[in-house]
XYZ file of C-alpha atoms in Angstrom:
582
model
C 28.548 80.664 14.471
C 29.603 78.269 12.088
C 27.265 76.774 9.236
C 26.902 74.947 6.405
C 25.047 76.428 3.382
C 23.747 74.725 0.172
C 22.296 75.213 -3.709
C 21.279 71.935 -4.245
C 17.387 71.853 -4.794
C 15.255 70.953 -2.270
C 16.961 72.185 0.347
C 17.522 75.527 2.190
C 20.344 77.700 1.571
C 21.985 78.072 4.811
C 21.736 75.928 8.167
C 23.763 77.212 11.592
C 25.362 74.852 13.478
C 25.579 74.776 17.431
C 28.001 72.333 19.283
C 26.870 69.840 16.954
C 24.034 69.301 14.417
C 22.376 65.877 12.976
C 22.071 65.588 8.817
C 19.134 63.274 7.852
C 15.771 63.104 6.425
C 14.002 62.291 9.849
C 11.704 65.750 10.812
C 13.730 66.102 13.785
C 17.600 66.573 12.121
C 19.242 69.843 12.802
C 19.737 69.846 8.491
C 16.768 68.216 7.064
C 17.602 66.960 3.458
C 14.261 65.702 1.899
C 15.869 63.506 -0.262
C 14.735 59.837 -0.462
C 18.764 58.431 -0.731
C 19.375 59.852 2.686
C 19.077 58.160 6.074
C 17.078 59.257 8.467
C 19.954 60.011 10.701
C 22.936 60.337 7.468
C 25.712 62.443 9.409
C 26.332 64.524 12.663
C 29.012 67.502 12.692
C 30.327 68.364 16.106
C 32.697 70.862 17.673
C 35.401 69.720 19.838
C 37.557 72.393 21.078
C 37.735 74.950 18.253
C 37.557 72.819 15.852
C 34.710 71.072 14.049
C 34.514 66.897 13.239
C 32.056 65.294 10.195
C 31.256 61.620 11.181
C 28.869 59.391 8.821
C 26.095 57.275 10.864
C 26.291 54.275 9.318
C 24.370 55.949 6.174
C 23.612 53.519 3.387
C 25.112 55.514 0.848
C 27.766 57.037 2.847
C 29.278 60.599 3.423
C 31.637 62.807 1.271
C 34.484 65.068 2.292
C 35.541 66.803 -1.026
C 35.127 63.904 -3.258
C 36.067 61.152 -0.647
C 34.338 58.847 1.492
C 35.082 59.100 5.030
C 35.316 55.833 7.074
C 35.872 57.626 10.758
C 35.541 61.194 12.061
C 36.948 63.725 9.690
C 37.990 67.016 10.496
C 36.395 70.197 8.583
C 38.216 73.298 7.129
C 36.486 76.755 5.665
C 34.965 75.759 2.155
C 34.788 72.023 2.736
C 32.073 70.129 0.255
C 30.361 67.564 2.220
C 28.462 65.550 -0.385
C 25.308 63.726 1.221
C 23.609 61.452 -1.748
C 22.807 64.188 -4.290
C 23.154 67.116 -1.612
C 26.005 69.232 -1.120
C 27.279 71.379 1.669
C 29.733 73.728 2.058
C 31.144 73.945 5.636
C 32.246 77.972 7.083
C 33.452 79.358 9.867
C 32.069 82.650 11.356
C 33.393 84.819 8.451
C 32.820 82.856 5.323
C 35.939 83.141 2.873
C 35.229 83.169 -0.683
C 35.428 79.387 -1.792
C 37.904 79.000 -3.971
C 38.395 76.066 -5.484
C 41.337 74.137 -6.561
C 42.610 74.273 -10.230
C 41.907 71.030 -11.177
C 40.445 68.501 -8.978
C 40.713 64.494 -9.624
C 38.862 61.448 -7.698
C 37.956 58.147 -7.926
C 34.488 57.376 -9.583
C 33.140 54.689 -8.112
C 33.631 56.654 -4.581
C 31.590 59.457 -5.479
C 28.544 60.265 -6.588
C 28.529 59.290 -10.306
C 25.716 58.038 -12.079
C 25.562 56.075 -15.422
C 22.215 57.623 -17.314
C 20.788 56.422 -20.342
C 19.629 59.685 -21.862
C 16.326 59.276 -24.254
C 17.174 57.091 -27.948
C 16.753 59.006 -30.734
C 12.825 59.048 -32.639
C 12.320 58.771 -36.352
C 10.788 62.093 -35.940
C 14.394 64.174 -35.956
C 11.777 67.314 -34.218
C 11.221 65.649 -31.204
C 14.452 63.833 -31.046
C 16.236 64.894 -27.700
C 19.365 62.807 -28.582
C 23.177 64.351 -29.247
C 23.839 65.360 -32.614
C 26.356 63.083 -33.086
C 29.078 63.384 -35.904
C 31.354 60.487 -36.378
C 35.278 60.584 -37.324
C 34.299 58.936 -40.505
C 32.476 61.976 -41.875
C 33.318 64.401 -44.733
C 34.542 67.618 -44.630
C 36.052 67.293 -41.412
C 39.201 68.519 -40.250
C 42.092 66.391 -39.499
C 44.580 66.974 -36.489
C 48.153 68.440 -38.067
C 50.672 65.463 -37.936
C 52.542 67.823 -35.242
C 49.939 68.199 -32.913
C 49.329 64.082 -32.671
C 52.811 63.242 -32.118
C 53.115 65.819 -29.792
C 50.141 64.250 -27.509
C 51.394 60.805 -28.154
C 54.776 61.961 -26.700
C 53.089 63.730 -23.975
C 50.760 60.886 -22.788
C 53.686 58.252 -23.453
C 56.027 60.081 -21.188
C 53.204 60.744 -18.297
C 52.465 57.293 -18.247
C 56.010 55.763 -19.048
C 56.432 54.165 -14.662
C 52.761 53.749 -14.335
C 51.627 50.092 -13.843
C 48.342 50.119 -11.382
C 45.101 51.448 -12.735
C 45.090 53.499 -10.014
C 48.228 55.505 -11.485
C 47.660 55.378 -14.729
C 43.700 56.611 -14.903
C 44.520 59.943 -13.624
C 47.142 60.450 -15.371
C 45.310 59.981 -18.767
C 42.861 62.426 -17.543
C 45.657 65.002 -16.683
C 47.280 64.044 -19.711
C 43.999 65.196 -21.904
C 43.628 68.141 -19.669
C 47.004 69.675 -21.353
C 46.423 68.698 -24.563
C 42.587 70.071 -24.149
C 42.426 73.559 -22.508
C 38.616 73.727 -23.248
C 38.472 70.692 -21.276
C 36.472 70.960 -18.162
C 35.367 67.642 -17.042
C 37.155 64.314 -18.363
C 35.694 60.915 -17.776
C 37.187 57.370 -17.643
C 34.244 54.762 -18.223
C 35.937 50.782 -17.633
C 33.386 47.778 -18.528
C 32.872 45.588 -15.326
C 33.447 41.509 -15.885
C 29.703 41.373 -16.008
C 29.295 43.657 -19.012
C 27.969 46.875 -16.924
C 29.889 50.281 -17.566
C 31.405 51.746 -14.526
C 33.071 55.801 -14.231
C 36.612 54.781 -12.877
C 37.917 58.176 -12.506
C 36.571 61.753 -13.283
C 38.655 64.939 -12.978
C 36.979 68.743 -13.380
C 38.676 71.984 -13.672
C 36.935 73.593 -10.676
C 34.626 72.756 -7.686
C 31.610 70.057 -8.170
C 28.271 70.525 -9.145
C 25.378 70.654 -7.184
C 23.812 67.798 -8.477
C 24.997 63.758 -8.677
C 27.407 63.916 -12.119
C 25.618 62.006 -14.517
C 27.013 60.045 -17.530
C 24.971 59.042 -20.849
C 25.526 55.621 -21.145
C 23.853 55.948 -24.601
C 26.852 57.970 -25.574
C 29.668 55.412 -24.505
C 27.761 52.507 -25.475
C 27.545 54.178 -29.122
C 30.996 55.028 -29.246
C 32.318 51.628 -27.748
C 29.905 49.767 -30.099
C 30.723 51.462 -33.863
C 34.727 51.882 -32.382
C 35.408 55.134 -33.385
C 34.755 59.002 -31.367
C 31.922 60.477 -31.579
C 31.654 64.739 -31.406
C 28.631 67.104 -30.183
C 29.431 70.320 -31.730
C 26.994 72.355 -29.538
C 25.474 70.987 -27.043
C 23.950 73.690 -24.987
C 22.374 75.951 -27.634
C 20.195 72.788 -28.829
C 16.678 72.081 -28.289
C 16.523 68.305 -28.247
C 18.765 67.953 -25.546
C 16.188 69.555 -23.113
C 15.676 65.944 -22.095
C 18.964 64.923 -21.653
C 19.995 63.903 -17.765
C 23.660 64.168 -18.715
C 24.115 67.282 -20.987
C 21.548 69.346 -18.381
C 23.295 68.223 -15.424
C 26.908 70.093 -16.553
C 25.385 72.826 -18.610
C 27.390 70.670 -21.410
C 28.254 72.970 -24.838
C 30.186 70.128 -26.257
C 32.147 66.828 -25.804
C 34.256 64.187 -27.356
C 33.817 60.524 -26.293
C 36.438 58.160 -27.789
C 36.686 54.559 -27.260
C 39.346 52.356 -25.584
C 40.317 49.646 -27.671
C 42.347 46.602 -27.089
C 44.633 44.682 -29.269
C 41.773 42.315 -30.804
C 40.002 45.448 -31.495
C 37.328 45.246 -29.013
C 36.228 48.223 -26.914
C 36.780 47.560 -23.554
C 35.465 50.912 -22.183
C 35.858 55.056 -23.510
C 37.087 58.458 -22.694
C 34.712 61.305 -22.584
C 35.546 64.959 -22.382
C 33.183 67.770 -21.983
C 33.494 71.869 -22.539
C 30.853 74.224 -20.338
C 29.411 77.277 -21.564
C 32.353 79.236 -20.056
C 35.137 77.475 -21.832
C 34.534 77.764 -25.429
C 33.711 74.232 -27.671
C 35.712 71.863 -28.816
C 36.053 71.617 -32.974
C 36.182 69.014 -35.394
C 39.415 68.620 -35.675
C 39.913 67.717 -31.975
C 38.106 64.586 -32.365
C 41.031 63.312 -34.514
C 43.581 63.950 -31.518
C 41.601 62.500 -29.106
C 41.503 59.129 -30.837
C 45.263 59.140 -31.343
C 45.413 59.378 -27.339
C 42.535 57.324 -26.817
C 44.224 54.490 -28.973
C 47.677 55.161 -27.120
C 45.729 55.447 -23.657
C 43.740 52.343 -24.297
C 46.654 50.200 -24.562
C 48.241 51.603 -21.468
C 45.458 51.203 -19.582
C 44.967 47.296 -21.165
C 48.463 46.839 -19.639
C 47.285 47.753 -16.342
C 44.670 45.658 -16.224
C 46.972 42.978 -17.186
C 49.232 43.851 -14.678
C 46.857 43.492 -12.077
C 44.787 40.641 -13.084
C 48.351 38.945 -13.314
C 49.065 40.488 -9.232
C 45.614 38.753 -8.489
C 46.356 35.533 -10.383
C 49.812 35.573 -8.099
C 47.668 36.213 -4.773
C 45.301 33.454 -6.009
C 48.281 30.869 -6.961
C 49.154 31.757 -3.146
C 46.200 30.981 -1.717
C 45.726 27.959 -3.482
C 49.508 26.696 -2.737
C 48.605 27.267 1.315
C 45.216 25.623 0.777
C 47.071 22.798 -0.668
C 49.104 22.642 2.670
C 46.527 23.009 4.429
C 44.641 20.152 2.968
C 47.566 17.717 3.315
C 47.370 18.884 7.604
C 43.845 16.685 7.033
C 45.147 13.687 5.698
C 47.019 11.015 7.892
C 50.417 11.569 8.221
C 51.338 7.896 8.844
C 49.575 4.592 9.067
C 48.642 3.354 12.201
C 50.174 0.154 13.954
C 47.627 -2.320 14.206
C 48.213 -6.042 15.371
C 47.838 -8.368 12.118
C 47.652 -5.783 9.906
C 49.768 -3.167 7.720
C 48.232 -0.324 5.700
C 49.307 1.308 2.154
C 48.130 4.496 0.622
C 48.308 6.950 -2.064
C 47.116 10.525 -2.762
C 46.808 12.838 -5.415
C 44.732 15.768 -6.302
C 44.040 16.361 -9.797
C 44.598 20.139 -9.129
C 46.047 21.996 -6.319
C 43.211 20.551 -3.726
C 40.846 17.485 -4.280
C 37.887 16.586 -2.999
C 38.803 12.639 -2.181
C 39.498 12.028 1.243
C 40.821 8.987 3.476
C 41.557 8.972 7.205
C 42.351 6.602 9.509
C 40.481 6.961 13.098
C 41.101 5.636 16.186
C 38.428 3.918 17.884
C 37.800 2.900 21.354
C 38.782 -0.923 22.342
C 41.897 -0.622 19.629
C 39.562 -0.295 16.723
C 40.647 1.374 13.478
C 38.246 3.134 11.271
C 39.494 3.470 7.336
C 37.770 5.796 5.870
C 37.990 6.622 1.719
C 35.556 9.047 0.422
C 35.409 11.244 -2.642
C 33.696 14.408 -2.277
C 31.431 15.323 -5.982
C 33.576 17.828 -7.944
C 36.847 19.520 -7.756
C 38.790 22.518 -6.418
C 38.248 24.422 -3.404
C 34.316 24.131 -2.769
C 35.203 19.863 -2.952
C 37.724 20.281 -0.493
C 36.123 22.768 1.667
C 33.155 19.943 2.147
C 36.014 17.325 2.402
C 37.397 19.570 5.259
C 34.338 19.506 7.200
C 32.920 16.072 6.480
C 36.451 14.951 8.361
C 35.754 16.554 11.034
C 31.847 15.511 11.182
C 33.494 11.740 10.662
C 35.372 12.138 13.624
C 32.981 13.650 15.706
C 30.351 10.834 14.959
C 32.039 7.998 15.454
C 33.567 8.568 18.320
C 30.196 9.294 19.977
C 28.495 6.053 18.573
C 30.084 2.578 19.119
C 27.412 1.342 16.447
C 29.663 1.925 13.616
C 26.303 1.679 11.197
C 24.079 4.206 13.176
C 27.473 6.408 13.564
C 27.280 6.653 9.535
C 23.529 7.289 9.900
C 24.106 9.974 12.380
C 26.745 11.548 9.604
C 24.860 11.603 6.701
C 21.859 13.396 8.324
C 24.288 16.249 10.052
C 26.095 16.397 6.467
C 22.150 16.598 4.887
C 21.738 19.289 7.396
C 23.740 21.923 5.871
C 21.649 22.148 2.512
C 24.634 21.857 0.195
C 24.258 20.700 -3.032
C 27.027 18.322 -3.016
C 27.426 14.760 -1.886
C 29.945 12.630 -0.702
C 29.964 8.772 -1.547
C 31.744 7.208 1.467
C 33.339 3.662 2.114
C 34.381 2.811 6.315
C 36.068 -0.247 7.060
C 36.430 -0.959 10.795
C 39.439 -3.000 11.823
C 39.261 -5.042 15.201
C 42.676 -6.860 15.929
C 41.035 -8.227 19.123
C 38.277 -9.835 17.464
C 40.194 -10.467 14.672
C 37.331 -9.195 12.430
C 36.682 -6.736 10.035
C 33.287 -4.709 9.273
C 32.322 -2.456 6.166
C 29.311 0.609 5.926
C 29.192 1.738 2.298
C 27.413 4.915 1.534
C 27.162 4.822 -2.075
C 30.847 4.320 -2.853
C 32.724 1.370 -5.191
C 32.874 -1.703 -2.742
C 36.403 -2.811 -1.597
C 38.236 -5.523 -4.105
C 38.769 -8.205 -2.065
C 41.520 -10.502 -2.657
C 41.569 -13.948 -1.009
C 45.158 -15.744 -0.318
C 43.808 -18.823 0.068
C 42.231 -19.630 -3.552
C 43.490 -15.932 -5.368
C 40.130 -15.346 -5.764
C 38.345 -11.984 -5.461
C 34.941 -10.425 -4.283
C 33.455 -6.897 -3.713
C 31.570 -7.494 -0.616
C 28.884 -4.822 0.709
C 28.049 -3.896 -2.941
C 24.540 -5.302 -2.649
C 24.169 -3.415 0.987
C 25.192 -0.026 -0.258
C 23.216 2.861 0.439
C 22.652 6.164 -0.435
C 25.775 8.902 -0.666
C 26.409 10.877 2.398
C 24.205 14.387 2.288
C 21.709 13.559 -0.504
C 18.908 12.215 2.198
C 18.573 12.442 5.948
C 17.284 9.926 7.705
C 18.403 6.594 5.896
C 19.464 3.393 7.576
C 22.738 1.807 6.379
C 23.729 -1.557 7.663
C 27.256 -3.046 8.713
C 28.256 -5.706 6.605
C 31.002 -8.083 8.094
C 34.200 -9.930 6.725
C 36.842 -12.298 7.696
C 40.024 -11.461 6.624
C 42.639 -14.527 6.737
C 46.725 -13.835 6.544
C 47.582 -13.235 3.050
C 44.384 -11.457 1.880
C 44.221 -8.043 0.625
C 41.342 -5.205 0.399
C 41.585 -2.378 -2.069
C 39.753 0.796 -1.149
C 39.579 3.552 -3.988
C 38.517 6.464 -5.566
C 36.552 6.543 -9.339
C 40.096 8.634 -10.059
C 41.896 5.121 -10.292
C 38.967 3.666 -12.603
C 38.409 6.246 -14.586
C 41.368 7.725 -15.506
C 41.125 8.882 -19.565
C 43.888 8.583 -21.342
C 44.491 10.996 -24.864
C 41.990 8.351 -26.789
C 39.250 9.324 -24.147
C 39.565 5.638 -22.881
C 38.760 4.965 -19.151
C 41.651 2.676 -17.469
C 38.667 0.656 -15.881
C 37.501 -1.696 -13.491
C 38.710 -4.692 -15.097
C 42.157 -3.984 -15.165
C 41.709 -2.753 -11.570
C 40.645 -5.997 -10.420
C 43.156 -7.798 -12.680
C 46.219 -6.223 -10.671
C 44.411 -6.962 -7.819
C 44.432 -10.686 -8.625
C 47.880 -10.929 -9.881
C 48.105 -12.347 -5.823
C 50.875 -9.795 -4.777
C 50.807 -8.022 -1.019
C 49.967 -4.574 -0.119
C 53.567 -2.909 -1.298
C 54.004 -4.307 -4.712
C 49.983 -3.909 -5.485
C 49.985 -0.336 -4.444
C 52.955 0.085 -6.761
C 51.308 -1.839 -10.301
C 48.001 0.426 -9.696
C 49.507 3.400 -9.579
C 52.159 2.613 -12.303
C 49.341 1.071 -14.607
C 47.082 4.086 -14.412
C 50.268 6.549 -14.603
C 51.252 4.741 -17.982
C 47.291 4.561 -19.361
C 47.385 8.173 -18.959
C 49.800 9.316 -20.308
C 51.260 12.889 -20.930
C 48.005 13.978 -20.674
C 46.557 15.846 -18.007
C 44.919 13.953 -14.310
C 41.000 14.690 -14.584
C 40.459 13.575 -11.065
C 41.680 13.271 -8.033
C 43.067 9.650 -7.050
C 43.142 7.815 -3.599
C 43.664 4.227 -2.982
C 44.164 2.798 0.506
C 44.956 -1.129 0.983
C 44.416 -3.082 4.102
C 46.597 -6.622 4.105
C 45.969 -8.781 6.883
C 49.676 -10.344 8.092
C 51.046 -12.452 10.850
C 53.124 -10.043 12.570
C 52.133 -6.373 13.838
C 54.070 -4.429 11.289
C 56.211 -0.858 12.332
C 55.878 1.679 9.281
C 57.374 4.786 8.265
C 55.646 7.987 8.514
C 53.791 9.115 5.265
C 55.868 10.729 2.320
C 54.811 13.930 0.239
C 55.730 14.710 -2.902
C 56.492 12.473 -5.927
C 54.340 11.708 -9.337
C 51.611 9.640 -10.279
C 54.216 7.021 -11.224
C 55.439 6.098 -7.795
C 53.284 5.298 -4.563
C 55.174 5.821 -1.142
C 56.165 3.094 1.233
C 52.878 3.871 2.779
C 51.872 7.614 2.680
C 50.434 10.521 0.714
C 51.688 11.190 -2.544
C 50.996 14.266 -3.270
């Protein structure tokens, strides 16, 4: 009969299996670990055939096949280390073989069971002090590595890690790397700092099989070598007193180690190597700890490269993402302007970074209605447009359900309150009606339209006094529909705080004055579309768009008008025919 057997504490040292057997900590599993990091019901091994499966249960902490997590039903061989939490097991067949493990054995650490300790900081009292005896590289009467035996591991590591680029190759190889140079070497450690300052065990690699027990890692140690900048050396670790207490030196039966910091090219630590010798394998001596920082300082800016190398693949994948998302965006704005009877519309677009949070439609509504919509979403980037993405569609939605443009608007800002965001929207709808011959404005908090009048070149901002609150800051608020006669000749400007606001390198806003003074200059919808945008182009500058601008202008005319589709592409300097300039 096959079984599993264990020396792991708290658990008994052998337990037969049948056609299959349940792993857990609930009283009724065939292999009860009493161990409060297991599941109730962890693992199950089965037999199928002659052969015998491992299969995790959805554990929390997951299951271990010799030093890797399984993800589906793995298959088990004489001597296999299933590692469950802190417990392992070693799987036989009828006639257990010796176990025999594998010279050298390396895996990823943050797939097994690693743990960062902080062993006990050292007392003023040096008698009850169960810290490392820790002797620096900067002390006396050390002894230095030969000038030999340092080039000779700087050629070694250089040429083992000469075609590696991923962290994933080049990790292992610096432990295998200080595996030959170290023959007392039995366990080797890679410790990386995370973005958000923790320490994380990247890879680990060990001479022969794993210990009973979770590996444990003093994080007192790194943190002191990473924080002076130079190795650090425990002569003897095992044959001293104070490190009774010590989670990480107990755990390994540690006699000594070396822990050496990584260092970057500003001279900051960025994480360390660590290296320890077991009672078996004789100590290291102090003239090891010299060697080990030449590697460590050749290592460290390999590995820096790496990281590099990848944050530059992710940068790439992001760049991607953000390029699609900019497509993606430009699928939500209006591809043309609509034909409407008496009137022609212009627009331009442009994000101040790959996506933008402004946003203009126009919407067809029933009885040959046209809803103009411009709207700028609060902040920039992808959470702006994400919000700008759905508020579209909630736009849509509403008023085509509600012929009371004003109550439609109502309706929008309380599903757009709804979600709990904490971002608003101020929003500006004009409603065209060729058959009435009448045009209608709901402002949500946004700049009123400039209004230019043919007749006198005068010009107003009606609906400023009727504005009401933004769209998503309060449910349940009444806005009202304020309306306006629009004779042939007269123009309405619809815009984003991009136009107004625009800095240029003297921090000076382009503002609303000069806005309204192109507006007056009594020019139609073409040539007005084209001053704005040229004006604020030339205010800026060379320097860089701060936010994103959209202007849409509505010019009532005798005749319908036919225009072209929408055009993409172009600068700041030069608004389309009638499109998105993107």
């Amino acid at each position: 009969m096959a079984f599993l057997s264990s020396r792991s504490e708290g658990t008994a040292g052998r337990y037969d299996l049948g056609d299959q057997a349940v792993i857990g900590r609930h009283p009724e599993c065939d292999v009860l670990l009493t161990v409060g990091a297991v599941s109730r019901h962890h693992a199950k091994v089965y037999k199928e055939a002659d052969q015998y499966f491992l299969e995790d249960l959805q554990s929390r902490n997951g299951t271990f096949v010799n030093g890797k997590l399984i993800t589906s039903k793995e298959s088990l061989s004489e001597g296999d280390r299933i590692r469950v939490c802190e417990v392992e097991l070693v799987f036989h067949f009828d006639s257990p073989a010796p176990f025999v493990p594998s010279a050298e054995m390396t895996f990823d650490g943050t797939q097994f069971g690693i743990l960062m300790v902080d062993d006990p900081a050292p007392s003023n009292d040096d008698s009850s002090s169960s810290r490392i005896d820790i002797r620096r590289s900067g002390d006396t009467h050390r002894l230095v590595a030969s000038a030999d035996a340092k080039l000779a591991a700087l050629l070694k590591i250089t040429r083992n890690l000469a075609q590696a680029l991923s962290l994933d190759d080049v990790l292992p190889k610096v432990l295998s790397t200080l595996f030959e140079i170290f023959s007392q070497a039995d366990r080797g450690f890679v410790v990386l700092r995370e973005p958000d300052g923790s320490l994380a065990p990247r890879w680990v690699k060990t001479r022969g099989p794993q210990q009973d027990q979770t590996i444990r890692i003093s994080r007192t140690i790194i943190n002191e070598a990473m924080s002076a900048g130079e190795p650090i050396l425990s002569l003897d670790a095992a044959n001293d007193d104070r490190f009774d207490a010590a989670a990480s030196i107990a755990d390994f039966r540690i006699r000594s180690m070396i822990c050496a910091p990584l260092i970057d090219s500003d001279g900051v630590a960025f994480g360390a190597l660590q290296i320890d010798s077991s009672q078996g394998q004789g100590r290291f001596s102090e003239n090891d700890i010299d060697l080990l920082a030449a590697v460590a300082a050749q290592a460290g800016i390999v590995i820096r490269n790496a990281q590099l190398h990848e944050q530059a693949l992710l940068q790439r994948e992001v760049e991607q993402d953000l390029k699609l998302s900019t497509e993606v965006q430009q699928a939500f704005l209006p591809q043309k302007s609509p034909t409407i009877a008496g009137y022609q519309l212009r627009s331009f677009y442009k994000a101040a970074h790959h996506i933008g949070g402004d946003y203009f439609d126009y919407i067809r509504l029933p009885g040959d209605r046209v809803g103009v919509v411009v709207a700028d979403v609060t902040g920039h980037g992808v959470a702006a447009a994400m919000f700008m993405a759905k508020l579209s569609a909630e736009t849509r939605f509403c008023l085509a359900g509600e012929p009371d443009v004003a109550k439609a608007i109502e309706n929008l800002n309380d599903r757009m309150s709804a979600l709990q965001v904490e971002r608003f929207v101020t929003f500006l709808l004009m409603v065209i009606d060729p058959v009435q011959d009448s045009v209608s404005i709901v402002n949500a908090g946004h700049m009123p339209p400039i209004v230019r009048r043919a007749k006198d070149g005068q010009i107003s901002e009606p609906g400023s006094d009727e504005a009401g609150l933004p769209i998503a800051i309060d449910a349940g608020f009444e806005y009202i529909d304020v309306p306006l006669q629009m004779e042939v000749g007269d123009l309405a400007l619809m815009y984003t705080d991009g136009i107004n606001e625009a800095m240029n390198s003297k921090d000076e806003q382009f503002g609303m004055d000069a806005v309204r003074e192109i507006v007056a200059e009594g020019a139609g919808a073409d040539a007005t579309l084209q001053r704005l945008v040229s004006a604020v182009a030339a205010h800026v500058g060379n320097g860089p768009q701060d936010d994103d601008i959209c202007v849409v202008i509505i010019e009532r005319v005798e005749d319908e008008v036919s225009l072209p589709d929408h055009k993409t592409g172009g600068d700041l300097g030069t608004a389309s025919d009638s499109g998105t300039d993107a």
